PDB file of C-alpha atoms in Angstrom:
ATOM      1  CA  UNK A   8     113.034 -18.187   6.730  1.00 40.00           C
ATOM      2  CA  UNK A   9     112.608 -15.675   9.977  1.00 43.00           C
ATOM      3  CA  UNK A  10     112.603 -12.122   9.137  1.00 48.00           C
ATOM      4  CA  UNK A  11     112.228 -10.064  12.413  1.00 49.00           C
ATOM      5  CA  UNK A  12     109.430  -7.834  11.939  1.00 52.00           C
ATOM      6  CA  UNK A  13     110.585  -5.361  14.743  1.00 47.00           C
ATOM      7  CA  UNK A  14     114.234  -4.599  13.400  1.00 58.00           C
ATOM      8  CA  UNK A  15     114.571  -1.638  15.622  1.00 86.00           C
ATOM      9  CA  UNK A  16     113.792  -2.888  18.828  1.00 92.00           C
ATOM     10  CA  UNK A  17     116.355  -4.954  20.660  1.00 93.00           C
ATOM     11  CA  UNK A  18     116.608  -8.351  19.539  1.00 93.00           C
ATOM     12  CA  UNK A  19     115.802 -10.441  23.104  1.00 94.00           C
ATOM     13  CA  UNK A  20     118.041 -13.200  21.832  1.00 94.00           C
ATOM     14  CA  UNK A  21     121.203 -11.049  21.430  1.00 93.00           C
ATOM     15  CA  UNK A  22     120.373  -8.234  24.244  1.00 93.00           C
ATOM     16  CA  UNK A  23     118.111 -10.259  26.554  1.00 94.00           C
ATOM     17  CA  UNK A  24     119.282  -7.737  29.399  1.00 95.00           C
ATOM     18  CA  UNK A  25     116.309  -4.684  27.766  1.00 95.00           C
ATOM     19  CA  UNK A  26     113.757  -7.702  28.626  1.00 96.00           C
ATOM     20  CA  UNK A  27     115.179  -9.348  31.642  1.00 95.00           C
ATOM     21  CA  UNK A  28     112.213  -8.747  34.546  1.00 95.00           C
ATOM     22  CA  UNK A  29     110.019  -6.407  32.416  1.00 96.00           C
ATOM     23  CA  UNK A  30     106.672  -8.558  32.800  1.00 95.00           C
ATOM     24  CA  UNK A  31     107.241  -8.425  36.584  1.00 96.00           C
ATOM     25  CA  UNK A  32     107.950  -4.626  36.479  1.00 97.00           C
ATOM     26  CA  UNK A  33     104.951  -3.852  34.355  1.00 96.00           C
ATOM     27  CA  UNK A  34     102.701  -5.783  36.901  1.00 96.00           C
ATOM     28  CA  UNK A  35     104.520  -3.720  39.445  1.00 98.00           C
ATOM     29  CA  UNK A  36     104.057  -0.457  37.757  1.00 98.00           C
ATOM     30  CA  UNK A  37     100.463  -1.074  36.999  1.00 97.00           C
ATOM     31  CA  UNK A  38      99.995  -1.501  40.594  1.00 98.00           C
ATOM     32  CA  UNK A  39     101.855   1.906  41.459  1.00 98.00           C
ATOM     33  CA  UNK A  40      99.316   3.483  38.473  1.00 98.00           C
ATOM     34  CA  UNK A  41      96.417   2.245  40.252  1.00 98.00           C
ATOM     35  CA  UNK A  42      97.309   3.803  43.227  1.00 98.00           C
ATOM     36  CA  UNK A  43      98.169   6.958  41.208  1.00 98.00           C
ATOM     37  CA  UNK A  44      94.892   7.458  39.648  1.00 98.00           C
ATOM     38  CA  UNK A  45      92.931   6.633  42.666  1.00 98.00           C
ATOM     39  CA  UNK A  46      94.902   9.649  44.630  1.00 98.00           C
ATOM     40  CA  UNK A  47      93.727  11.622  41.685  1.00 98.00           C
ATOM     41  CA  UNK A  48      90.170  10.363  41.665  1.00 97.00           C
ATOM     42  CA  UNK A  49      89.752  11.667  45.591  1.00 97.00           C
ATOM     43  CA  UNK A  50      90.223  15.379  44.868  1.00 97.00           C
ATOM     44  CA  UNK A  51      87.538  14.967  41.661  1.00 96.00           C
ATOM     45  CA  UNK A  52      85.140  13.501  43.923  1.00 96.00           C
ATOM     46  CA  UNK A  53      85.544  16.568  46.567  1.00 96.00           C
ATOM     47  CA  UNK A  54      85.216  19.116  43.444  1.00 96.00           C
ATOM     48  CA  UNK A  55      82.125  17.449  42.211  1.00 93.00           C
ATOM     49  CA  UNK A  56      80.533  18.083  45.659  1.00 91.00           C
ATOM     50  CA  UNK A  57      80.804  14.202  46.040  1.00 93.00           C
ATOM     51  CA  UNK A  58      78.352  13.652  43.186  1.00 94.00           C
ATOM     52  CA  UNK A  59      81.145  12.092  41.328  1.00 91.00           C
ATOM     53  CA  UNK A  60      80.529   9.019  43.877  1.00 94.00           C
ATOM     54  CA  UNK A  61      77.432   8.196  42.019  1.00 96.00           C
ATOM     55  CA  UNK A  62      79.361   7.480  38.958  1.00 95.00           C
ATOM     56  CA  UNK A  63      82.955   6.571  40.440  1.00 96.00           C
ATOM     57  CA  UNK A  64      83.581   3.864  37.673  1.00 96.00           C
ATOM     58  CA  UNK A  65      83.570   6.196  34.754  1.00 97.00           C
ATOM     59  CA  UNK A  66      85.194   8.859  36.523  1.00 97.00           C
ATOM     60  CA  UNK A  67      88.277   6.716  37.678  1.00 97.00           C
ATOM     61  CA  UNK A  68      88.253   5.390  33.832  1.00 97.00           C
ATOM     62  CA  UNK A  69      88.361   8.758  32.445  1.00 97.00           C
ATOM     63  CA  UNK A  70      91.197  10.076  34.693  1.00 98.00           C
ATOM     64  CA  UNK A  71      93.044   6.777  34.099  1.00 98.00           C
ATOM     65  CA  UNK A  72      92.780   7.592  30.505  1.00 98.00           C
ATOM     66  CA  UNK A  73      93.763  10.893  30.699  1.00 98.00           C
ATOM     67  CA  UNK A  74      96.964  10.344  32.826  1.00 98.00           C
ATOM     68  CA  UNK A  75      98.249   7.458  30.668  1.00 98.00           C
ATOM     69  CA  UNK A  76      98.019   9.370  27.481  1.00 98.00           C
ATOM     70  CA  UNK A  77      99.360  12.200  28.998  1.00 98.00           C
ATOM     71  CA  UNK A  78     102.295  10.406  30.738  1.00 98.00           C
ATOM     72  CA  UNK A  79     103.195   7.926  28.237  1.00 98.00           C
ATOM     73  CA  UNK A  80     103.304  10.633  25.331  1.00 98.00           C
ATOM     74  CA  UNK A  81     105.292  12.731  27.572  1.00 96.00           C
ATOM     75  CA  UNK A  82     108.042  10.315  28.536  1.00 94.00           C
ATOM     76  CA  UNK A  83     106.989   7.082  27.058  1.00 97.00           C
ATOM     77  CA  UNK A  84     106.180   5.821  30.538  1.00 98.00           C
ATOM     78  CA  UNK A  85     103.718   6.026  33.110  1.00 98.00           C
ATOM     79  CA  UNK A  86     104.626   7.064  36.555  1.00 98.00           C
ATOM     80  CA  UNK A  87     104.647   3.504  37.664  1.00 98.00           C
ATOM     81  CA  UNK A  88     106.978   2.311  34.570  1.00 98.00           C
ATOM     82  CA  UNK A  89     109.262   5.318  35.513  1.00 97.00           C
ATOM     83  CA  UNK A  90     109.592   3.978  39.098  1.00 97.00           C
ATOM     84  CA  UNK A  91     110.458   0.371  37.663  1.00 97.00           C
ATOM     85  CA  UNK A  92     112.838   1.775  35.089  1.00 97.00           C
ATOM     86  CA  UNK A  93     110.908   0.594  32.072  1.00 98.00           C
ATOM     87  CA  UNK A  94     109.524   2.517  28.716  1.00 97.00           C
ATOM     88  CA  UNK A  95     107.299   1.675  25.935  1.00 98.00           C
ATOM     89  CA  UNK A  96     109.233   1.772  22.654  1.00 97.00           C
ATOM     90  CA  UNK A  97     107.728   1.654  18.982  1.00 96.00           C
ATOM     91  CA  UNK A  98     108.709  -0.672  15.924  1.00 93.00           C
ATOM     92  CA  UNK A  99     111.527   1.736  15.052  1.00 93.00           C
ATOM     93  CA  UNK A 100     112.558   2.097  18.544  1.00 93.00           C
ATOM     94  CA  UNK A 101     111.296   5.455  19.323  1.00 95.00           C
ATOM     95  CA  UNK A 102     109.437   6.612  22.300  1.00 96.00           C
ATOM     96  CA  UNK A 103     105.767   6.795  21.836  1.00 97.00           C
ATOM     97  CA  UNK A 104     104.146  10.295  20.481  1.00 97.00           C
ATOM     98  CA  UNK A 105     101.015  11.442  21.578  1.00 98.00           C
ATOM     99  CA  UNK A 106      98.874   9.228  18.996  1.00 98.00           C
ATOM    100  CA  UNK A 107     100.694   6.157  19.544  1.00 98.00           C
ATOM    101  CA  UNK A 108     100.454   6.814  23.441  1.00 98.00           C
ATOM    102  CA  UNK A 109      96.371   7.471  22.500  1.00 98.00           C
ATOM    103  CA  UNK A 110      96.003   4.288  20.724  1.00 98.00           C
ATOM    104  CA  UNK A 111      97.981   2.085  23.192  1.00 98.00           C
ATOM    105  CA  UNK A 112      95.889   3.540  25.875  1.00 98.00           C
ATOM    106  CA  UNK A 113      92.805   2.462  23.840  1.00 98.00           C
ATOM    107  CA  UNK A 114      94.172  -0.947  23.701  1.00 97.00           C
ATOM    108  CA  UNK A 115      94.582  -1.119  27.074  1.00 97.00           C
ATOM    109  CA  UNK A 116      91.197   0.557  28.013  1.00 97.00           C
ATOM    110  CA  UNK A 117      89.551  -1.900  25.612  1.00 97.00           C
ATOM    111  CA  UNK A 118      91.453  -5.136  27.207  1.00 96.00           C
ATOM    112  CA  UNK A 119      90.802  -3.818  30.714  1.00 94.00           C
ATOM    113  CA  UNK A 120      86.812  -3.742  29.730  1.00 94.00           C
ATOM    114  CA  UNK A 121      86.656  -7.494  28.399  1.00 96.00           C
ATOM    115  CA  UNK A 122      88.392  -9.862  30.802  1.00 95.00           C
ATOM    116  CA  UNK A 123      89.254 -12.334  28.403  1.00 97.00           C
ATOM    117  CA  UNK A 124      91.144 -10.105  26.369  1.00 96.00           C
ATOM    118  CA  UNK A 125      93.053  -8.816  29.747  1.00 95.00           C
ATOM    119  CA  UNK A 126      94.074 -12.515  30.494  1.00 96.00           C
ATOM    120  CA  UNK A 127      95.250 -12.966  26.795  1.00 96.00           C
ATOM    121  CA  UNK A 128      97.314  -9.868  27.353  1.00 96.00           C
ATOM    122  CA  UNK A 129      98.691 -10.759  30.704  1.00 95.00           C
ATOM    123  CA  UNK A 130      99.735 -14.585  29.070  1.00 96.00           C
ATOM    124  CA  UNK A 131     101.317 -13.027  26.143  1.00 96.00           C
ATOM    125  CA  UNK A 132     103.490 -11.065  28.623  1.00 95.00           C
ATOM    126  CA  UNK A 133     104.511 -13.908  30.505  1.00 94.00           C
ATOM    127  CA  UNK A 134     105.146 -16.130  27.581  1.00 95.00           C
ATOM    128  CA  UNK A 135     106.501 -14.128  24.586  1.00 94.00           C
ATOM    129  CA  UNK A 136     110.466 -13.429  24.023  1.00 93.00           C
ATOM    130  CA  UNK A 137     109.672  -9.762  24.047  1.00 94.00           C
ATOM    131  CA  UNK A 138     106.868  -9.479  27.060  1.00 93.00           C
ATOM    132  CA  UNK A 139     104.198  -8.005  24.781  1.00 96.00           C
ATOM    133  CA  UNK A 140     100.805  -7.773  25.861  1.00 96.00           C
ATOM    134  CA  UNK A 141      97.876  -7.791  23.508  1.00 97.00           C
ATOM    135  CA  UNK A 142      97.978  -4.117  22.423  1.00 97.00           C
ATOM    136  CA  UNK A 143     101.740  -4.206  22.016  1.00 97.00           C
ATOM    137  CA  UNK A 144     101.428  -7.036  19.556  1.00 96.00           C
ATOM    138  CA  UNK A 145      98.754  -4.955  17.644  1.00 97.00           C
ATOM    139  CA  UNK A 146     100.715  -1.929  17.600  1.00 97.00           C
ATOM    140  CA  UNK A 147     104.196  -3.579  17.219  1.00 96.00           C
ATOM    141  CA  UNK A 148     105.456  -1.849  20.746  1.00 97.00           C
ATOM    142  CA  UNK A 149     107.263  -3.718  23.349  1.00 97.00           C
ATOM    143  CA  UNK A 150     108.361  -2.269  27.133  1.00 97.00           C
ATOM    144  CA  UNK A 151     112.013  -2.050  27.873  1.00 97.00           C
ATOM    145  CA  UNK A 152     114.131  -1.783  30.783  1.00 96.00           C
ATOM    146  CA  UNK A 153     115.091   1.997  30.225  1.00 90.00           C
ATOM    147  CA  UNK A 154     118.466   2.181  28.739  1.00 76.00           C
ATOM    148  CA  UNK A 155     121.333   3.798  31.285  1.00 60.00           C
ATOM    149  CA  UNK A 156     122.075   7.411  30.699  1.00 57.00           C
TER     150      UNK A 156
END
């Protein structure tokens, strides 16, 4: 017998509109977020008297981590996700709080650090009915089309 382990999230069989196009929107949102973080890195490099150029990948990673945790905990979506009208929800259907945003960002960062994990995550987003990535599967979260107000 099948039991839904995520009862508060919309059922994709009953309410597919919550998941329509989410995988593509996540990809576009990710690209937007890469640009946003890159724009944040520029003043950080200038403020470090260009010493930041010597450790640019680490500077970028640190700024990206803080950006993602703060934006996800502040509205359950990064700026890119907000532009694409999607948001993350937990197993109870609630927006992510600071702790959940932190853990989700840790999962995202680990996935980026190890290419096979990122590939698995993208495949899962494209192949599963809820469009969940690897971190989403571990945490029970899902990206949904934002509800109309």
